[in-house]
Structures are given as C-alpha cells and as structure tokens.
CSV table of C-alpha atoms in Angstrom, one decimal:
chain,number,residue,atom,x,y,z
A,1,UNK,CA,0.0,0.0,0.0
A,2,UNK,CA,1.2,3.5,-0.9
A,3,UNK,CA,-0.4,6.8,-0.1
A,4,UNK,CA,0.0,9.8,-2.4
A,5,UNK,CA,-0.4,13.3,-0.8
A,6,UNK,CA,-0.6,16.3,-3.1
A,7,UNK,CA,1.4,18.6,-0.7
A,8,UNK,CA,-0.6,21.7,-1.5
A,9,UNK,CA,-1.1,22.6,2.1
A,10,UNK,CA,2.7,23.2,2.4
A,11,UNK,CA,2.4,26.0,0.0
A,12,UNK,CA,-0.8,27.5,1.6
A,13,UNK,CA,0.5,27.6,5.1
A,14,UNK,CA,4.0,27.1,6.6
A,15,UNK,CA,2.4,26.3,10.0
A,16,UNK,CA,-1.2,25.7,11.0
A,17,UNK,CA,-3.7,23.1,12.0
A,18,UNK,CA,-4.0,21.3,8.7
A,19,UNK,CA,-0.2,21.3,8.2
A,20,UNK,CA,0.3,19.8,11.7
A,21,UNK,CA,-2.4,17.2,10.9
A,22,UNK,CA,-0.6,15.8,7.8
A,23,UNK,CA,2.9,16.1,9.4
A,24,UNK,CA,1.7,14.0,12.3
A,25,UNK,CA,0.2,11.4,10.0
A,26,UNK,CA,3.1,11.1,7.6
A,27,UNK,CA,5.8,11.0,10.2
A,28,UNK,CA,4.3,7.8,11.5
A,29,UNK,CA,4.3,6.2,8.0
A,30,UNK,CA,7.4,4.4,6.7
A,31,UNK,CA,9.2,6.3,3.9
A,32,UNK,CA,8.2,3.7,1.3
A,33,UNK,CA,4.5,4.0,2.2
A,34,UNK,CA,3.8,7.5,1.1
A,35,UNK,CA,4.9,10.3,-1.3
A,36,UNK,CA,4.4,14.0,-1.3
A,37,UNK,CA,4.1,15.7,-4.7
A,38,UNK,CA,4.3,19.5,-5.0
A,39,UNK,CA,2.8,21.3,-7.9
A,40,UNK,CA,3.7,24.4,-9.8
A,41,UNK,CA,2.3,26.2,-12.8
A,42,UNK,CA,4.0,25.9,-16.2
A,43,UNK,CA,5.6,29.3,-15.8
A,44,UNK,CA,6.8,29.3,-12.2
A,45,UNK,CA,5.7,28.4,-8.7
A,46,UNK,CA,2.2,30.0,-8.6
A,47,UNK,CA,2.1,30.0,-4.8
A,48,UNK,CA,5.0,32.5,-4.9
A,49,UNK,CA,3.2,34.6,-7.5
A,50,UNK,CA,2.0,38.0,-6.4
A,51,UNK,CA,-1.3,37.5,-8.3
A,52,UNK,CA,-3.6,36.6,-5.5
A,53,UNK,CA,-6.5,35.6,-7.8
A,54,UNK,CA,-4.1,33.1,-9.5
A,55,UNK,CA,-3.2,31.6,-6.1
A,56,UNK,CA,-6.9,31.4,-5.2
A,57,UNK,CA,-7.8,29.3,-8.2
A,58,UNK,CA,-4.5,27.3,-8.2
A,59,UNK,CA,-5.1,25.9,-4.7
A,60,UNK,CA,-8.2,24.1,-6.1
A,61,UNK,CA,-6.7,22.8,-9.3
A,62,UNK,CA,-7.5,19.1,-10.0
A,63,UNK,CA,-4.6,16.8,-9.3
A,64,UNK,CA,-3.6,14.9,-12.5
A,65,UNK,CA,-1.9,11.6,-11.7
A,66,UNK,CA,1.6,11.3,-13.2
A,67,UNK,CA,2.9,8.2,-14.9
A,68,UNK,CA,5.5,7.8,-12.2
A,69,UNK,CA,2.8,7.5,-9.6
A,70,UNK,CA,1.2,4.3,-10.9
A,71,UNK,CA,2.3,2.4,-7.8
A,72,UNK,CA,0.3,4.6,-5.5
A,73,UNK,CA,-3.0,3.1,-4.7
A,74,UNK,CA,-4.6,5.7,-2.4
A,75,UNK,CA,-4.9,9.5,-2.9
A,76,UNK,CA,-5.3,11.7,0.2
A,77,UNK,CA,-5.4,15.4,-0.7
A,78,UNK,CA,-4.2,17.9,1.9
A,79,UNK,CA,-6.6,20.5,0.7
A,80,UNK,CA,-9.7,19.4,-1.2
A,81,UNK,CA,-8.2,18.2,-4.5
A,82,UNK,CA,-9.1,15.0,-6.2
A,83,UNK,CA,-7.5,13.0,-9.1
A,84,UNK,CA,-8.6,13.8,-12.6
A,85,UNK,CA,-8.3,10.1,-13.4
A,86,UNK,CA,-10.3,8.7,-10.5
A,87,UNK,CA,-9.3,5.0,-10.8
A,88,UNK,CA,-8.0,4.5,-7.3
A,89,UNK,CA,-9.4,5.2,-3.8
A,90,UNK,CA,-9.7,8.8,-2.7
A,91,UNK,CA,-9.7,10.0,0.9
A,92,UNK,CA,-10.6,13.6,2.0
A,93,UNK,CA,-10.3,15.0,5.4
A,94,UNK,CA,-12.8,17.7,6.3
A,95,UNK,CA,-11.6,19.9,9.2
A,96,UNK,CA,-14.4,22.5,9.5
A,97,UNK,CA,-17.0,24.6,7.6
A,98,UNK,CA,-15.6,28.0,8.6
A,99,UNK,CA,-15.7,29.3,5.0
A,100,UNK,CA,-19.4,28.3,4.6
A,101,UNK,CA,-20.4,29.8,7.9
A,102,UNK,CA,-18.3,33.0,8.1
A,103,UNK,CA,-16.8,33.9,4.7
A,104,UNK,CA,-18.3,36.0,1.9
A,105,UNK,CA,-17.6,36.6,-1.8
A,106,UNK,CA,-15.6,34.7,-4.4
A,107,UNK,CA,-13.4,33.0,-1.8
A,108,UNK,CA,-16.4,31.4,-0.1
A,109,UNK,CA,-17.9,30.4,-3.5
A,110,UNK,CA,-14.8,28.8,-4.9
A,111,UNK,CA,-13.9,27.1,-1.7
A,112,UNK,CA,-17.3,25.6,-1.2
A,113,UNK,CA,-17.7,24.5,-4.7
A,114,UNK,CA,-14.3,22.7,-4.8
A,115,UNK,CA,-14.8,21.3,-1.3
A,116,UNK,CA,-18.1,19.8,-2.4
A,117,UNK,CA,-16.5,18.4,-5.6
A,118,UNK,CA,-13.7,16.8,-3.6
A,119,UNK,CA,-16.2,15.3,-1.2
A,120,UNK,CA,-18.4,13.9,-4.0
A,121,UNK,CA,-15.3,12.3,-5.6
A,122,UNK,CA,-14.1,10.7,-2.4
A,123,UNK,CA,-14.5,7.0,-1.4
A,124,UNK,CA,-14.0,7.9,2.3
A,125,UNK,CA,-14.4,11.2,4.2
A,126,UNK,CA,-12.6,11.8,7.5
A,127,UNK,CA,-14.2,14.3,9.8
A,128,UNK,CA,-12.2,15.6,12.8
A,129,UNK,CA,-15.2,15.7,15.1
A,130,UNK,CA,-18.9,14.6,15.3
A,131,UNK,CA,-19.9,18.3,14.9
A,132,UNK,CA,-17.9,18.6,11.7
A,133,UNK,CA,-19.6,15.4,10.5
A,134,UNK,CA,-23.0,16.9,11.3
A,135,UNK,CA,-22.0,20.1,9.4
A,136,UNK,CA,-20.9,18.0,6.4
A,137,UNK,CA,-24.3,16.4,6.2
A,138,UNK,CA,-25.9,19.8,6.4
A,139,UNK,CA,-23.8,21.5,3.7
A,140,UNK,CA,-23.2,18.6,1.3
A,141,UNK,CA,-25.2,15.8,-0.3
A,142,UNK,CA,-23.1,12.9,0.8
A,143,UNK,CA,-23.7,9.2,1.8
A,144,UNK,CA,-23.2,9.1,5.6
A,145,UNK,CA,-21.7,5.6,5.2
A,146,UNK,CA,-18.6,7.3,3.7
A,147,UNK,CA,-18.1,9.4,6.8
A,148,UNK,CA,-15.5,8.4,9.5
A,149,UNK,CA,-15.0,10.5,12.6
A,150,UNK,CA,-11.3,10.4,13.6
A,151,UNK,CA,-10.3,13.0,16.2
A,152,UNK,CA,-7.2,15.1,16.0
A,153,UNK,CA,-4.4,14.5,18.5
A,154,UNK,CA,-2.2,16.8,20.6
A,155,UNK,CA,1.6,17.2,20.7
A,156,UNK,CA,3.4,15.4,23.4
A,157,UNK,CA,5.4,18.6,24.0
A,158,UNK,CA,2.5,19.7,26.1
A,159,UNK,CA,2.7,18.4,29.7
A,160,UNK,CA,2.0,19.4,33.3
A,161,UNK,CA,5.1,20.9,34.9
A,162,UNK,CA,3.7,22.0,38.3
A,163,UNK,CA,5.0,25.6,37.9
A,164,UNK,CA,3.9,28.6,39.9
A,165,UNK,CA,0.9,30.4,38.5
A,166,UNK,CA,1.4,34.0,37.2
A,167,UNK,CA,-1.0,36.8,36.7
A,168,UNK,CA,-1.7,36.6,33.0
A,169,UNK,CA,-4.5,35.1,30.8
A,170,UNK,CA,-3.6,33.4,27.6
A,171,UNK,CA,-5.3,33.9,24.2
A,172,UNK,CA,-4.0,31.4,21.5
A,173,UNK,CA,-4.8,31.4,17.8
A,174,UNK,CA,-6.7,33.4,15.2
A,175,UNK,CA,-8.7,36.5,16.1
A,176,UNK,CA,-11.3,36.6,13.3
A,177,UNK,CA,-14.8,37.9,14.3
A,178,UNK,CA,-16.3,34.6,15.4
A,179,UNK,CA,-13.3,34.1,17.7
A,180,UNK,CA,-14.6,37.0,19.9
A,181,UNK,CA,-11.1,38.4,20.6
A,182,UNK,CA,-12.6,41.8,21.3
A,183,UNK,CA,-15.0,40.4,24.0
A,184,UNK,CA,-12.0,38.5,25.5
A,185,UNK,CA,-10.0,41.7,25.8
A,186,UNK,CA,-12.9,43.6,27.4
A,187,UNK,CA,-13.5,40.8,29.9
A,188,UNK,CA,-9.9,40.5,30.9
A,189,UNK,CA,-9.8,44.3,31.4
A,190,UNK,CA,-12.2,44.0,34.2
A,191,UNK,CA,-9.6,42.0,36.2
A,192,UNK,CA,-7.3,44.9,37.2
A,193,UNK,CA,-4.2,42.9,38.0
A,194,UNK,CA,-4.3,40.5,35.0
A,195,UNK,CA,-2.2,40.8,31.9
A,196,UNK,CA,-3.2,39.3,28.5
A,197,UNK,CA,-0.7,37.3,26.5
A,198,UNK,CA,-1.5,36.7,22.9
A,199,UNK,CA,0.0,33.8,20.9
A,200,UNK,CA,-0.2,33.2,17.2
A,201,UNK,CA,-2.9,34.5,14.9
A,202,UNK,CA,-0.7,36.7,12.8
A,203,UNK,CA,0.5,40.3,13.4
A,204,UNK,CA,-1.8,42.5,15.4
A,205,UNK,CA,-3.8,44.9,13.2
A,206,UNK,CA,-4.0,48.6,13.9
A,207,UNK,CA,-7.6,48.2,15.2
A,208,UNK,CA,-6.5,45.4,17.5
A,209,UNK,CA,-3.6,47.5,18.9
A,210,UNK,CA,-6.0,50.4,19.5
A,211,UNK,CA,-8.5,48.0,21.3
A,212,UNK,CA,-5.7,46.6,23.5
A,213,UNK,CA,-4.3,50.0,24.3
A,214,UNK,CA,-7.7,51.4,25.2
A,215,UNK,CA,-8.7,48.6,27.5
A,216,UNK,CA,-5.5,47.1,28.8
A,217,UNK,CA,-3.0,50.0,28.4
A,218,UNK,CA,0.4,48.2,28.8
A,219,UNK,CA,-1.0,45.1,30.3
A,220,UNK,CA,-0.8,43.0,27.2
A,221,UNK,CA,2.0,41.2,25.3
A,222,UNK,CA,1.9,39.9,21.8
A,223,UNK,CA,4.2,36.9,21.4
A,224,UNK,CA,3.4,35.8,17.8
A,225,UNK,CA,4.6,32.4,16.7
A,226,UNK,CA,6.5,30.6,19.4
A,227,UNK,CA,7.8,27.0,20.0
A,228,UNK,CA,5.6,24.3,21.5
A,229,UNK,CA,8.0,24.2,24.5
A,230,UNK,CA,7.6,28.0,25.1
A,231,UNK,CA,3.8,27.7,24.8
A,232,UNK,CA,3.8,24.7,27.2
A,233,UNK,CA,5.4,26.9,29.8
A,234,UNK,CA,2.8,29.6,29.2
A,235,UNK,CA,0.0,27.1,29.6
A,236,UNK,CA,1.6,25.9,32.9
A,237,UNK,CA,1.9,29.3,34.4
A,238,UNK,CA,-1.2,31.0,33.0
A,239,UNK,CA,-4.3,31.9,35.1
A,240,UNK,CA,-6.3,30.3,32.3
A,241,UNK,CA,-6.7,30.0,28.6
A,242,UNK,CA,-9.6,32.1,27.3
A,243,UNK,CA,-10.9,30.6,24.1
A,244,UNK,CA,-14.3,32.3,23.3
A,245,UNK,CA,-14.6,31.0,19.7
A,246,UNK,CA,-18.1,30.4,18.6
A,247,UNK,CA,-17.1,27.8,16.0
A,248,UNK,CA,-14.3,25.2,15.8
A,249,UNK,CA,-13.9,22.1,13.7
A,250,UNK,CA,-11.9,20.7,16.5
A,251,UNK,CA,-9.9,23.2,18.6
A,252,UNK,CA,-6.4,21.9,19.2
A,253,UNK,CA,-5.4,24.7,21.7
A,254,UNK,CA,-8.1,23.4,24.1
A,255,UNK,CA,-6.3,20.1,24.2
A,256,UNK,CA,-2.9,21.6,24.5
A,257,UNK,CA,-4.0,23.7,27.5
A,258,UNK,CA,-5.7,20.7,29.2
A,259,UNK,CA,-2.7,18.5,28.7
A,260,UNK,CA,-0.6,21.1,30.4
A,261,UNK,CA,-3.0,21.4,33.3
A,262,UNK,CA,-4.2,24.9,32.3
A,263,UNK,CA,-7.8,25.8,33.2
A,264,UNK,CA,-9.9,26.5,30.1
A,265,UNK,CA,-12.8,29.0,29.4
A,266,UNK,CA,-14.6,28.2,26.2
A,267,UNK,CA,-18.0,28.3,24.5
A,268,UNK,CA,-20.6,25.6,24.6
A,269,UNK,CA,-21.0,25.3,20.9
A,270,UNK,CA,-19.8,23.4,17.8
A,271,UNK,CA,-17.2,20.7,18.5
A,272,UNK,CA,-15.9,22.3,21.7
A,273,UNK,CA,-18.0,20.2,24.1
A,274,UNK,CA,-16.8,17.1,22.4
A,275,UNK,CA,-13.2,18.1,23.0
A,276,UNK,CA,-13.3,19.4,26.5
A,277,UNK,CA,-16.1,17.2,28.0
A,278,UNK,CA,-16.8,18.4,31.6
A,279,UNK,CA,-13.2,19.7,32.1
A,280,UNK,CA,-13.7,23.3,31.2
A,281,UNK,CA,-15.8,26.3,32.2
A,282,UNK,CA,-18.2,26.7,29.3
A,283,UNK,CA,-20.4,29.7,28.6
A,284,UNK,CA,-23.6,29.3,26.7
A,285,UNK,CA,-23.7,32.8,25.4
A,286,UNK,CA,-20.6,34.8,24.7
A,287,UNK,CA,-20.6,38.3,26.2
A,288,UNK,CA,-18.3,40.4,28.3
A,289,UNK,CA,-20.2,39.6,31.4
A,290,UNK,CA,-20.4,35.8,30.8
A,291,UNK,CA,-16.6,35.7,30.2
A,292,UNK,CA,-15.9,37.8,33.2
A,293,UNK,CA,-18.0,35.6,35.4
A,294,UNK,CA,-16.2,32.6,34.0
A,295,UNK,CA,-12.8,34.2,34.8
A,296,UNK,CA,-13.9,34.7,38.4
A,297,UNK,CA,-14.8,31.0,38.7
A,298,UNK,CA,-11.3,29.9,37.8
A,299,UNK,CA,-9.6,30.1,41.2
A,300,UNK,CA,-12.6,28.4,42.9
A,301,UNK,CA,-12.3,25.4,40.5
A,302,UNK,CA,-8.6,25.4,39.5
A,303,UNK,CA,-7.7,22.0,41.0
A,304,UNK,CA,-10.8,20.3,39.7
A,305,UNK,CA,-10.3,21.8,36.2
A,306,UNK,CA,-6.7,20.8,36.1
A,307,UNK,CA,-7.5,17.2,37.2
A,308,UNK,CA,-10.4,16.7,34.8
A,309,UNK,CA,-8.5,18.4,31.9
A,310,UNK,CA,-5.5,16.1,32.3
A,311,UNK,CA,-7.8,13.1,32.2
A,312,UNK,CA,-9.8,14.4,29.2
A,313,UNK,CA,-6.7,15.2,27.2
A,314,UNK,CA,-5.6,11.5,27.5
A,315,UNK,CA,-8.5,10.5,25.2
A,316,UNK,CA,-6.8,12.2,22.3
A,317,UNK,CA,-3.4,11.5,20.7
A,318,UNK,CA,-1.8,11.6,17.3
A,319,UNK,CA,-0.9,7.9,17.6
A,320,UNK,CA,-4.6,7.1,17.9
A,321,UNK,CA,-5.5,9.4,15.1
A,322,UNK,CA,-2.8,7.8,12.9
A,323,UNK,CA,-3.9,4.3,13.8
A,324,UNK,CA,-7.5,4.9,12.9
A,325,UNK,CA,-6.5,6.7,9.7
A,326,UNK,CA,-4.1,3.8,8.7
A,327,UNK,CA,-6.9,1.3,9.4
A,328,UNK,CA,-9.1,3.3,7.0
A,329,UNK,CA,-6.4,3.3,4.3
A,330,UNK,CA,-6.1,-0.5,4.6
A,331,UNK,CA,-9.9,-1.0,4.4
A,332,UNK,CA,-9.8,0.7,0.9
A,333,UNK,CA,-7.1,-1.5,-0.6
C-alpha cells in the first residue's frame, strides 16, 4: 500500500492546524509507504506569484496523476483536491466549515464548490469531530456511510510541569470575528491585575492595537509564533486559557491547555463540548459579562479543572489518530 499526498497545504501555510495534521500522520508512516508531490504552474511556482487571484484558483486545481505515480493506490489530498483520473481510492479530510459559515464573496464560493467536488469524488471522508460530520451532512449531499470521525491529537510537547501560577491570561490562535477576541480583551480588562498574553494568529492589526491599548494599556503582550516548548510553559503558568470562539472544527489549543493542566474557558458550541467534555468552564452565550463571570470562577475550581483536563486530554493522541487513519487506508485496498 502506498499513499499519495498532493502537498498543496505546504504552499498554503507554513504552519497551521492542517499542516500539523498531515505532518503527524506522515511521520508515522514508513518512507516507502507515502509520497508528497508538490505542484507548480507551467511558468513558475504559482504560490509565490503576487497574483492573489491566480493563487486562489490554483489551490483548487485538480490533481492529475503522473505516470511515475502508478504504484500509489490511495490518494489523500491535503486541501480538497481529487484525481482527474479517478481510478484508485480517494480520501478527503474535512476539518471544518468556517468558509461556509463565516466567509463571503468569491473565496467562499470557490472554496465551497471545490470542497463539495472533492467530497463527492471521495471514497471515504474523514471528519475531525462529530460536529464537523454533522455540518458535512448539512452542507453537502453525501452518503453518511462514507463518513468516518477520527479525532485530532495533541503534541506530546504539552505536559503538566507544576509551575507557579502567574498573573496573566492566555489567548491562543486566530482572532477573526467569530473568535470573539474583542470580548475577551474587554472581559480581561475587568480584572485589574491581569495581563493578557497573545500567541499566534498573525500580526496585530492597527484596530487590535487600538483596542488593546484602550482597554489594557500596557497590560498585554503579543508573542506571535512561538515554539511548543515555550507555549507549554505559558499554559503551565497562566491563570487560564480564554478561548471564546463560537465555532471550531476541533480546537487543538483546548487540548494543549488541558494536557498542560491549564484551566480553560470556552464556548458551549460546535465541536468544543466534544473536545473538553466536563473539564472546562463553558459559557452558553458569549458576552463580556459571561466571560468575566467565568474568569472569576477559575480560582474556585482550579484543581478540579486541572485534574479533569488532564484526564480528558488523554483521550486524544496523534498515535490514535494515525492508527485509525491507517486502518481506514487498509480498508480501501
């Protein structure tokens, strides 16, 4: 058995959830069991082209099997491609429906059309949560017998270190509208001694800097992209992780925090209850007041949240994700 991956996600993001997913899967395969094929246009590498519209269409270009790839008997696209000559099994992983729910314009249209085409041309579809599987059935006409829920894992770099708690709250990841970053900032501002540390999510915009300065003055720190080891120390020393996202296909930072013994505040929607179980403080409605109330509950429930979080996080691992994915591959041969 050999698996062919198209490698497009490496051109779309140097680091991110989908990139991590495929890196964790492929590093557990033997070298002779898989192949990554990178694609470029006839003129040059289109992903380095400054023409954004060209890049937008290129990411969804159909994969055409090359003659040298005849030995590969399963195709697993890293980002919603499918073989032009569909004479061998195709696997597609669906991570979320963020585009369909929150994006507008041509990007949403093209993404949704190609995602649906890839799904329709797949023999098996992996969903990273039950909620994503439910969304898949809502947005796409697909045979539910093709759907397999295989949860993501979490890096072993995250672990409980029993470090002394510090006076800061952690916000990890993207800050798009549905992530409710603004509400998080305003809720944290009501705790006079607390600092907000921001990890990942790209450079702060001018409006975000204005928001942070207005509500937190100098009590915030933007750390950008950091190592897993650095982030693990932050999880271990933080007052809590505040994660007020209204929609997640899975939500890996939730697992990272729980694995490190960090209390979690999140929203009781989408896949989040699946991931955290009863080991987090969940708010039913996102508002400044609900987040502030949750923040006040952290010291009262810290030990319980830590204990339950450590137990819950053990249910997820990249080894388990790989094992179930590999079993699916074998079932298609």
